[in-house]
C-alpha cells in the first residue's frame, strides 16, 4: 500500500513535469481506437446480422416438404427461441375468366420474426409497416394480381375453396426468395385459413418454412442438435448458409472490421512502444538514484509497474469514455443508412477495448520496464552506463504473441491472423536487414558527400538502432494506413463491379425453341439491350466413371445439392463471360461429348480432368468426358451453370432457354404485355432482393469508410507522436552544434534532409510490406483479386517524405529559434 | 545488519582491486587497497584524474563490486552481498552527494529531499524534508524544480537529501567540482556543519586541496595504488 501511494505520488510528479504526456496520449489513442472499433464493429455486426436475418425473416430457418417433428418445436421453446412458420406453394387463381399462377404464402401470426412487411392501400398512400401478416379471412396481394385479374382492393379472392378479402397491397416481404415459389405474384394469407382452401392434399408440392429467432447461444445449440436429425429433403439455413451472395458480403465486411481492428492495434502498439522507450530512457537516471538511495530491484519493478498500471487504468478509462462517445457519433452519422433499430452497445465490447489497451500496454512496456531494474547504481557516478538491453527474442516474442492473441480475439480467424502476422514478420526481418545493409553502404560512402548530406546521414547512421526502430515504426504505421485504404477501396470496387447500377433484375425461364427469336427481339426492344440466352436441359448426374455419384458425396457438402435434384445443363460454343477457366482447356468445334465442371462442385465430388460423367435426361442416358474446370462468380445476377457441355452432346435433347435482363421500373407496365404474350415463360423478379442487397452493401461501405478514417487519424497521430518521442537526442545534438557555431540554415537543412530520408525509406518499406501483406491477404483470406496499385507506389513515399520531414523540421525548430543554453537546460 | 557505534572500525578493505577487460587486455583500475575507516572520521580520497578515486568510492558505497579482495562494514562482509542486499544497507546507513548533484529533474526541491524518506516508508517525510531545506536556507524554494535553481542551490538540496535519513556514512564525490570557488566554499562549510551535527562518517573524493584539508585524514591514490 505504501509503495502504491509512493507510485501514485511519483506519477503525479511525472505528470506535472510533462514526462507522461506522450505515453498517456499514445495509450488514450490506442484505447479510444480499440474501444471505438470494438463497440462500433460489435454494434454494426449485430445490426448487420439482424438486418441480414431479415432476408430469412428469422435467425434460423428449417425448410421441409412436410411438417417437422413436434419435439423440435418443443426443444426450441425450451431453449427460449421464438417460432413462426410459413407454407409456400403455387396455385392457379381463376377470377373474372382470367387465369393466373400465383405464389401463395400462408403465414402464422408470429411471422415475421425478423424484419417487417410493408403494404399500401393505393399508389398515393404511404407505405404501412407491419410486424405480422394478414388476419384470418383476409389476404394481402401484390399489385400485379389486381391488374392481371381485374380486381380492386376490398374484392374477394378465392384461394382454392376459401374466399378471402383483399385488404392490403403487399409491397415488401423480407424473405422473398428467388425460387419458383416466389417468382409468381405473391398472395399472402393467414395459415388459419389454409385448411379451408383444401389445396393441401397428400402429395401436394408444398414447402414449409419453420422460422426461429433468439439468443445466438440457444440458436447454435438448437442448430447443432437438429442438424443430425435432418432428412435429405430438409435443410437448415442461417444467413451464412443461405443467401451466399449476402453471406459472403457480410463475411468480407466482418473481415474488414476485423482487419481495421488489427491495424489500429498495430498502430497503437507502435505508438506505445515508441513512447515507452522514451519514458524508460528518461527514467534511467531516476532509477539509478533510487538504486543509490537503497531501492531493491524488486522495489524498482513494483514502483514502476504500479505507475504503468495506474497510467493504464487512467488512459483506459478515458479512452473507453471517448470511444463510447465516438462510436455513438459514428452511428449517428450513419443513422440514415442504418435500420431504425440499432443493436445496443455491449459492455463486453467496451471491456474488450479496455483489455486491449491494458494488454498492449503491458506487452509493450514490460521489456523496457524490466530493463529498468538492471540500471546500475554506479550510473550516479558514471552517467554513460546503460542497462543491458532486454533480449530481442523476449521483446519481439512478447509483443508478437500479445498482438497475435489480440488479433485472433478480434477476428476469430486463424488464417487472417496467421496471414498478417506471418507475412508481416518475415517481411520485417528482411526489411530490417536491408536497412542495415543500406546504412553500412552509406557509411562507406560518407566521406564523398557534401557537408549537409554527411551530417544528416551521420545522425541516422550513428544512431543506427534508433533509426532502424524509427523507420520500422513509421513503416508499420504507414503499412497499416495503406492496408485500410486499399482493402476498403478494392472491396467496394469488387461489390460495385458485381452489382452495377443496371444489374439484371429479372430472370426469364422456360422459353421454348420456337419462341427464342421472338422473345429475344421483344426483350431487346423492352430493355434496350440484348441479353445472352442459354439453352437449358434438365438432367441428373448419376455416375462419375463407374461409381454412382451418391457414393461420392457427404450429406453436408454442396455436392449434395447438385445430385439431390435435377441440374440445369447447358451447352456453349465458347466460355461464358464471368466464367474463368481454372484447369484443362476449352473445346473447339470438333470436340465431342466433353463437359466443363464448376470448380467447387468438382472438388466436392472428387471429379478429375478426364473422368467420364454419366447423366440422365428423362429416360435417356449419355456420357461426357471432363475437359475443364471453371470458376463461376455466383454473386453476379447472371445465369450460371454447374455443367456446360459441348453443343453436339446436348442439342438433340428437349430444351428451353433462359436469360437475365435489366428492366427499368418505368417499363414494368409494358412488361405485363410481354407476360401475356408468352404465358408459358416464367419470370423471376429479383428487384427486391437486389435492392435489399444494395442497401446492405451501401451500409457496409459507409461503415467501412468511417473505420478507415478512424484508422487513418490514429495513424497520423502516431506518426507525429513517434517523431516527437525521439526528439531529445536530436535537440541535444542540434544545440551542441549551434554552440560550436553551426548556423540556422545548416541545422534546418540537415534536419530536413535527415527526416526526408527517414520518410522516404519508411514510405518505400511500407509499400513493399503492404504489397506482400495485401497479396497474402487477398489470396488466402479475403479472396479478392490482387493487383499492384502503382499510384500508391508513387504517392506513399512522396507523402511520407513530405509529412515526416516537415513534422521533424517543425519539431526541431526550437533548436534554431532558442538560445542553445536554454535548449540544453530544458532537456 | 545493525551498526554498533561502540565498534570503532566502521569500514575495512582487504586487498581491494578492480580490473576491467579492454580490447588491449585487462585494465587494473585499483590494486591491493588496504584501508580502515573509523566511525565519525572524515576521510578525503585525493589523486590525479584517472587514479581510481571515484572507483574506490563506488566500491566502498556498494555501487559497484570489486574484482579482488573484500570490503567489511563493521566486520561484516559487504562486497559479497548481492545488489539488493547492498541496496538495503545503503538505505539504512548511507547518504550521497555527487558532483553533478543528481537531483530528479521532474521533482521539486522538497520532493527530491522527501524521496529517500518516502522509499523507507517514513510517514513524516514532508516535515523532515522541509526542516532540512530550511536548515540549508532553501525554505523559500521548496516548490522549485532543479532547473529553477542555481548550481549551489542544487547542491544544497542534494546535501539536504543526503542528510535527511540521518545516515551513518556520507559519500561525497567531488561535491564542489561543478561550483565556483565562493559557492564551493559555502557548500564545504555546510557539509562539515551537517556532518558534525549528525555525527556522520564522511568519505569524500576531491581535487580540491582546501576541502581535503578540512578532513581529518587524507589518502592519495596513484594509478590505482594507495601511496
Short mmCIF file of N, CA and C in Angstrom, two decimals, chain A residues 126-244:
data_model
loop_
_atom_site.label_atom_id
_atom_site.label_comp_id
_atom_site.label_asym_id
_atom_site.label_seq_id
_atom_site.Cartn_x
_atom_site.Cartn_y
_atom_site.Cartn_z
N UNK A 126 -49.08 6.33 -48.28
CA UNK A 126 -47.74 5.94 -47.84
C UNK A 126 -47.73 4.48 -47.37
N UNK A 127 -46.52 3.93 -47.39
CA UNK A 127 -46.39 2.52 -47.01
C UNK A 127 -46.62 2.33 -45.51
N UNK A 128 -47.32 1.29 -45.17
CA UNK A 128 -47.52 0.92 -43.76
C UNK A 128 -46.59 -0.23 -43.44
N UNK A 129 -46.03 -0.18 -42.22
CA UNK A 129 -45.14 -1.27 -41.81
C UNK A 129 -45.85 -2.17 -40.80
N UNK A 130 -45.78 -3.45 -41.02
CA UNK A 130 -46.43 -4.41 -40.10
C UNK A 130 -45.41 -5.43 -39.62
N UNK A 131 -45.57 -5.84 -38.38
CA UNK A 131 -44.74 -6.93 -37.87
C UNK A 131 -45.53 -8.23 -37.80
N UNK A 132 -46.63 -8.28 -38.55
CA UNK A 132 -47.41 -9.52 -38.64
C UNK A 132 -48.01 -9.57 -40.04
N UNK A 133 -48.50 -10.74 -40.40
CA UNK A 133 -49.11 -10.91 -41.72
C UNK A 133 -50.60 -10.60 -41.67
N UNK A 134 -51.33 -10.98 -42.74
CA UNK A 134 -52.77 -10.68 -42.79
C UNK A 134 -53.54 -11.45 -41.71
N UNK A 135 -54.65 -10.85 -41.28
CA UNK A 135 -55.50 -11.53 -40.30
C UNK A 135 -56.27 -12.64 -41.02
N UNK A 136 -56.90 -13.51 -40.25
CA UNK A 136 -57.69 -14.59 -40.84
C UNK A 136 -58.79 -13.99 -41.71
N UNK A 137 -59.15 -14.69 -42.74
CA UNK A 137 -60.19 -14.30 -43.71
C UNK A 137 -59.80 -13.12 -44.60
N UNK A 138 -58.57 -12.64 -44.45
CA UNK A 138 -58.12 -11.55 -45.36
C UNK A 138 -56.87 -12.03 -46.09
N UNK A 139 -56.55 -11.27 -47.12
CA UNK A 139 -55.39 -11.62 -47.91
C UNK A 139 -54.68 -10.35 -48.37
N UNK A 140 -53.32 -10.39 -48.39
CA UNK A 140 -52.56 -9.27 -48.95
C UNK A 140 -51.97 -9.75 -50.28
N UNK A 141 -52.08 -8.93 -51.31
CA UNK A 141 -51.59 -9.38 -52.62
C UNK A 141 -50.67 -8.34 -53.23
N UNK A 142 -49.82 -8.79 -54.16
CA UNK A 142 -49.02 -7.83 -54.91
C UNK A 142 -49.92 -7.15 -55.93
N UNK A 143 -49.53 -5.93 -56.31
CA UNK A 143 -50.39 -5.12 -57.16
C UNK A 143 -50.66 -5.82 -58.50
N UNK A 144 -49.65 -6.60 -58.95
CA UNK A 144 -49.79 -7.28 -60.25
C UNK A 144 -51.01 -8.21 -60.28
N UNK A 145 -51.37 -8.74 -59.12
CA UNK A 145 -52.53 -9.63 -59.04
C UNK A 145 -53.80 -8.87 -59.43
N UNK A 146 -53.88 -7.63 -58.88
CA UNK A 146 -55.09 -6.84 -59.17
C UNK A 146 -55.22 -6.57 -60.66
N UNK A 147 -54.10 -6.11 -61.29
CA UNK A 147 -54.20 -5.76 -62.71
C UNK A 147 -54.43 -7.01 -63.57
N UNK A 148 -53.80 -8.13 -63.20
CA UNK A 148 -53.93 -9.33 -64.02
C UNK A 148 -55.34 -9.93 -63.92
N UNK A 149 -55.97 -9.81 -62.72
CA UNK A 149 -57.27 -10.47 -62.54
C UNK A 149 -58.44 -9.47 -62.57
N UNK A 150 -58.14 -8.20 -62.82
CA UNK A 150 -59.19 -7.18 -62.89
C UNK A 150 -59.85 -6.93 -61.55
N UNK A 151 -59.03 -6.96 -60.47
CA UNK A 151 -59.55 -6.78 -59.11
C UNK A 151 -59.26 -5.39 -58.57
N UNK A 152 -59.95 -5.03 -57.49
CA UNK A 152 -59.58 -3.84 -56.73
C UNK A 152 -59.58 -4.20 -55.25
N UNK A 153 -59.00 -3.32 -54.47
CA UNK A 153 -58.93 -3.55 -53.02
C UNK A 153 -60.34 -3.69 -52.45
N UNK A 154 -60.56 -4.65 -51.57
CA UNK A 154 -61.90 -4.85 -50.98
C UNK A 154 -62.67 -5.96 -51.67
N UNK A 155 -62.17 -6.39 -52.85
CA UNK A 155 -62.82 -7.51 -53.55
C UNK A 155 -62.49 -8.82 -52.84
N UNK A 156 -63.19 -9.86 -53.25
CA UNK A 156 -62.95 -11.17 -52.63
C UNK A 156 -62.20 -12.07 -53.61
N UNK A 157 -61.13 -12.64 -53.12
CA UNK A 157 -60.29 -13.51 -53.95
C UNK A 157 -60.45 -14.93 -53.43
N UNK A 158 -60.54 -15.89 -54.34
CA UNK A 158 -60.66 -17.29 -53.93
C UNK A 158 -59.32 -17.98 -54.05
N UNK A 159 -58.86 -18.51 -52.94
CA UNK A 159 -57.67 -19.37 -52.98
C UNK A 159 -58.21 -20.77 -52.71
N UNK A 160 -58.18 -21.60 -53.73
CA UNK A 160 -58.83 -22.90 -53.61
C UNK A 160 -60.29 -22.68 -53.29
N UNK A 161 -60.75 -23.28 -52.21
CA UNK A 161 -62.17 -23.19 -51.86
C UNK A 161 -62.45 -22.04 -50.89
N UNK A 162 -61.44 -21.32 -50.50
CA UNK A 162 -61.62 -20.30 -49.46
C UNK A 162 -61.68 -18.89 -50.06
N UNK A 163 -62.74 -18.17 -49.69
CA UNK A 163 -62.87 -16.78 -50.16
C UNK A 163 -62.21 -15.86 -49.15
N UNK A 164 -61.36 -14.98 -49.65
CA UNK A 164 -60.59 -14.10 -48.75
C UNK A 164 -60.71 -12.65 -49.22
N UNK A 165 -60.81 -11.73 -48.26
CA UNK A 165 -60.97 -10.32 -48.59
C UNK A 165 -59.60 -9.69 -48.86
N UNK A 166 -59.47 -9.00 -49.99
CA UNK A 166 -58.18 -8.34 -50.29
C UNK A 166 -58.11 -7.06 -49.47
N UNK A 167 -57.25 -7.03 -48.43
CA UNK A 167 -57.27 -5.88 -47.53
C UNK A 167 -56.07 -4.94 -47.72
N UNK A 168 -54.96 -5.45 -48.24
CA UNK A 168 -53.76 -4.60 -48.41
C UNK A 168 -53.02 -5.02 -49.67
N UNK A 169 -52.24 -4.05 -50.22
CA UNK A 169 -51.36 -4.39 -51.34
C UNK A 169 -49.95 -4.58 -50.79
N UNK A 170 -49.42 -5.76 -50.99
CA UNK A 170 -48.12 -6.11 -50.41
C UNK A 170 -47.00 -5.48 -51.25
N UNK A 171 -46.14 -4.70 -50.59
CA UNK A 171 -45.03 -4.08 -51.35
C UNK A 171 -43.67 -4.61 -50.91
N UNK A 172 -43.61 -5.18 -49.71
CA UNK A 172 -42.31 -5.65 -49.25
C UNK A 172 -42.48 -6.87 -48.36
N UNK A 173 -41.68 -7.85 -48.66
CA UNK A 173 -41.73 -9.10 -47.90
C UNK A 173 -40.28 -9.47 -47.63
N UNK A 174 -39.84 -9.55 -46.36
CA UNK A 174 -38.40 -9.66 -46.09
C UNK A 174 -37.74 -10.89 -46.71
N UNK A 175 -38.44 -12.03 -46.65
CA UNK A 175 -37.78 -13.27 -47.09
C UNK A 175 -38.25 -13.70 -48.46
N UNK A 176 -38.52 -12.72 -49.33
CA UNK A 176 -38.92 -13.09 -50.70
C UNK A 176 -37.75 -13.81 -51.35
N UNK A 177 -37.98 -14.99 -51.79
CA UNK A 177 -36.89 -15.82 -52.28
C UNK A 177 -36.86 -15.80 -53.80
N UNK A 178 -35.71 -16.19 -54.33
CA UNK A 178 -35.58 -16.19 -55.79
C UNK A 178 -35.89 -17.56 -56.37
N UNK A 179 -36.81 -18.28 -55.77
CA UNK A 179 -37.09 -19.61 -56.33
C UNK A 179 -38.47 -19.64 -57.01
N UNK A 180 -38.82 -20.81 -57.45
CA UNK A 180 -40.04 -20.94 -58.26
C UNK A 180 -41.30 -20.50 -57.51
N UNK A 181 -41.28 -20.66 -56.15
CA UNK A 181 -42.50 -20.32 -55.42
C UNK A 181 -42.64 -18.82 -55.24
N UNK A 182 -41.56 -18.11 -55.49
CA UNK A 182 -41.63 -16.67 -55.29
C UNK A 182 -41.68 -15.90 -56.60
N UNK A 183 -41.44 -16.59 -57.70
CA UNK A 183 -41.38 -15.83 -58.94
C UNK A 183 -42.76 -15.36 -59.38
N UNK A 184 -43.76 -16.11 -59.04
CA UNK A 184 -45.11 -15.70 -59.42
C UNK A 184 -45.57 -14.61 -58.46
N UNK A 185 -46.55 -13.79 -58.87
CA UNK A 185 -47.01 -12.73 -57.97
C UNK A 185 -47.52 -13.31 -56.64
N UNK A 186 -47.25 -12.59 -55.60
CA UNK A 186 -47.48 -13.11 -54.25
C UNK A 186 -48.90 -12.89 -53.74
N UNK A 187 -49.43 -13.93 -53.14
CA UNK A 187 -50.66 -13.81 -52.37
C UNK A 187 -50.32 -14.26 -50.96
N UNK A 188 -50.50 -13.38 -49.97
CA UNK A 188 -50.15 -13.77 -48.60
C UNK A 188 -51.43 -13.90 -47.77
N UNK A 189 -51.54 -15.03 -47.10
CA UNK A 189 -52.75 -15.27 -46.30
C UNK A 189 -52.37 -15.78 -44.91
N UNK A 190 -53.36 -15.85 -44.03
CA UNK A 190 -53.10 -16.36 -42.69
C UNK A 190 -53.19 -17.88 -42.72
N UNK A 191 -52.30 -18.57 -42.00
CA UNK A 191 -52.31 -20.04 -42.11
C UNK A 191 -53.50 -20.70 -41.43
N UNK A 192 -54.29 -19.87 -40.67
CA UNK A 192 -55.52 -20.45 -40.10
C UNK A 192 -56.54 -20.79 -41.19
N UNK A 193 -56.41 -20.08 -42.35
CA UNK A 193 -57.35 -20.32 -43.45
C UNK A 193 -56.88 -21.43 -44.38
N UNK A 194 -55.70 -21.97 -44.12
CA UNK A 194 -55.07 -22.89 -45.06
C UNK A 194 -55.92 -24.15 -45.28
N UNK A 195 -56.40 -24.72 -44.19
CA UNK A 195 -57.16 -25.96 -44.32
C UNK A 195 -58.40 -25.75 -45.17
N UNK A 196 -59.03 -24.58 -44.99
CA UNK A 196 -60.27 -24.30 -45.72
C UNK A 196 -60.06 -24.18 -47.22
N UNK A 197 -58.85 -23.92 -47.66
CA UNK A 197 -58.60 -23.81 -49.11
C UNK A 197 -58.71 -25.19 -49.77
N UNK A 198 -58.47 -26.22 -48.97
CA UNK A 198 -58.47 -27.62 -49.44
C UNK A 198 -57.45 -27.86 -50.55
N UNK A 199 -56.46 -26.98 -50.63
CA UNK A 199 -55.43 -27.16 -51.66
C UNK A 199 -54.42 -28.21 -51.20
N UNK A 200 -54.14 -28.18 -49.91
CA UNK A 200 -53.08 -29.07 -49.43
C UNK A 200 -53.63 -30.47 -49.24
N UNK A 201 -53.19 -31.33 -50.11
CA UNK A 201 -53.60 -32.73 -50.07
C UNK A 201 -52.33 -33.56 -49.95
N UNK A 202 -52.49 -34.82 -49.52
CA UNK A 202 -51.29 -35.67 -49.50
C UNK A 202 -50.64 -35.65 -50.89
N UNK A 203 -49.34 -35.47 -50.92
CA UNK A 203 -48.61 -35.46 -52.20
C UNK A 203 -48.54 -34.07 -52.83
N UNK A 204 -49.22 -33.06 -52.23
CA UNK A 204 -49.12 -31.71 -52.80
C UNK A 204 -47.68 -31.23 -52.73
N UNK A 205 -47.31 -30.43 -53.73
CA UNK A 205 -45.93 -29.94 -53.79
C UNK A 205 -45.86 -28.63 -53.01
N UNK A 206 -45.57 -28.73 -51.75
CA UNK A 206 -45.53 -27.52 -50.93
C UNK A 206 -44.23 -27.46 -50.14
N UNK A 207 -43.93 -26.24 -49.68
CA UNK A 207 -42.72 -26.04 -48.88
C UNK A 207 -43.07 -25.42 -47.55
N UNK A 208 -42.62 -26.04 -46.48
CA UNK A 208 -42.81 -25.47 -45.15
C UNK A 208 -41.53 -24.73 -44.75
N UNK A 209 -41.71 -23.58 -44.16
CA UNK A 209 -40.56 -22.84 -43.62
C UNK A 209 -40.81 -22.64 -42.12
N UNK A 210 -39.96 -23.22 -41.30
CA UNK A 210 -40.09 -23.06 -39.85
C UNK A 210 -39.04 -22.06 -39.39
N UNK A 211 -39.54 -20.94 -38.88
CA UNK A 211 -38.64 -19.83 -38.54
C UNK A 211 -38.35 -19.83 -37.04
N UNK A 212 -37.07 -19.53 -36.69
CA UNK A 212 -36.69 -19.44 -35.29
C UNK A 212 -35.86 -18.19 -35.07
N UNK A 213 -36.00 -17.58 -33.89
CA UNK A 213 -35.17 -16.42 -33.56
C UNK A 213 -34.91 -16.42 -32.08
N UNK A 214 -33.77 -15.88 -31.69
CA UNK A 214 -33.45 -15.80 -30.26
C UNK A 214 -31.98 -15.59 -30.03
N UNK A 215 -31.53 -15.93 -28.84
CA UNK A 215 -30.12 -15.75 -28.45
C UNK A 215 -29.22 -16.62 -29.32
N UNK A 216 -28.04 -16.07 -29.66
CA UNK A 216 -27.11 -16.80 -30.52
C UNK A 216 -26.75 -18.16 -29.93
N UNK A 217 -26.52 -18.17 -28.60
CA UNK A 217 -26.09 -19.42 -27.97
C UNK A 217 -27.17 -20.50 -28.13
N UNK A 218 -28.41 -20.08 -27.88
CA UNK A 218 -29.52 -21.03 -27.97
C UNK A 218 -29.69 -21.51 -29.41
N UNK A 219 -29.51 -20.55 -30.36
CA UNK A 219 -29.65 -20.91 -31.78
C UNK A 219 -28.59 -21.93 -32.18
N UNK A 220 -27.35 -21.67 -31.72
CA UNK A 220 -26.25 -22.58 -32.07
C UNK A 220 -26.54 -23.96 -31.52
N UNK A 221 -27.01 -23.99 -30.29
CA UNK A 221 -27.30 -25.27 -29.64
C UNK A 221 -28.42 -26.00 -30.39
N UNK A 222 -29.43 -25.21 -30.74
CA UNK A 222 -30.59 -25.79 -31.45
C UNK A 222 -30.14 -26.35 -32.81
N UNK A 223 -29.36 -25.52 -33.51
CA UNK A 223 -28.92 -25.92 -34.85
C UNK A 223 -28.12 -27.22 -34.79
N UNK A 224 -27.20 -27.26 -33.80
CA UNK A 224 -26.33 -28.43 -33.68
C UNK A 224 -27.14 -29.69 -33.40
N UNK A 225 -28.16 -29.56 -32.55
CA UNK A 225 -28.89 -30.78 -32.20
C UNK A 225 -29.85 -31.20 -33.31
N UNK A 226 -30.36 -30.23 -34.07
CA UNK A 226 -31.33 -30.57 -35.12
C UNK A 226 -30.62 -31.12 -36.35
N UNK A 227 -29.43 -30.58 -36.61
CA UNK A 227 -28.74 -30.91 -37.87
C UNK A 227 -28.59 -32.42 -38.07
N UNK A 228 -28.31 -33.10 -36.97
CA UNK A 228 -28.07 -34.54 -37.08
C UNK A 228 -29.34 -35.30 -37.45
N UNK A 229 -30.51 -34.70 -37.17
CA UNK A 229 -31.76 -35.43 -37.41
C UNK A 229 -32.46 -35.05 -38.71
N UNK A 230 -31.84 -34.16 -39.48
CA UNK A 230 -32.50 -33.73 -40.73
C UNK A 230 -32.51 -34.88 -41.72
N UNK A 231 -33.63 -35.02 -42.45
CA UNK A 231 -33.61 -36.00 -43.54
C UNK A 231 -33.15 -35.30 -44.82
N UNK A 232 -32.84 -36.04 -45.87
CA UNK A 232 -32.23 -35.40 -47.04
C UNK A 232 -33.08 -34.31 -47.67
N UNK A 233 -34.38 -34.34 -47.43
CA UNK A 233 -35.22 -33.32 -48.07
C UNK A 233 -35.33 -32.06 -47.21
N UNK A 234 -34.77 -32.09 -46.02
CA UNK A 234 -34.87 -30.93 -45.13
C UNK A 234 -33.54 -30.17 -45.11
N UNK A 235 -33.68 -28.88 -44.93
CA UNK A 235 -32.46 -28.05 -44.87
C UNK A 235 -32.57 -27.11 -43.70
N UNK A 236 -31.40 -26.80 -43.12
CA UNK A 236 -31.39 -25.80 -42.08
C UNK A 236 -30.60 -24.62 -42.62
N UNK A 237 -31.09 -23.41 -42.43
CA UNK A 237 -30.43 -22.26 -43.05
C UNK A 237 -30.25 -21.15 -42.01
N UNK A 238 -29.06 -20.53 -42.04
CA UNK A 238 -28.96 -19.25 -41.39
C UNK A 238 -28.35 -18.33 -42.42
N UNK A 239 -28.08 -17.10 -42.02
CA UNK A 239 -27.73 -16.12 -43.05
C UNK A 239 -26.44 -16.47 -43.78
N UNK A 240 -25.54 -17.21 -43.09
CA UNK A 240 -24.28 -17.55 -43.75
C UNK A 240 -24.43 -18.72 -44.71
N UNK A 241 -25.39 -19.62 -44.40
CA UNK A 241 -25.54 -20.78 -45.26
C UNK A 241 -26.50 -20.50 -46.39
N UNK A 242 -27.50 -19.71 -46.08
CA UNK A 242 -28.45 -19.35 -47.11
C UNK A 242 -27.90 -18.12 -47.82
N UNK A 243 -28.56 -17.66 -48.83
CA UNK A 243 -28.17 -16.41 -49.47
C UNK A 243 -26.65 -16.23 -49.55
N UNK A 244 -25.95 -17.08 -50.29
CA UNK A 244 -24.49 -16.96 -50.28
C UNK A 244 -24.01 -15.58 -50.71
#
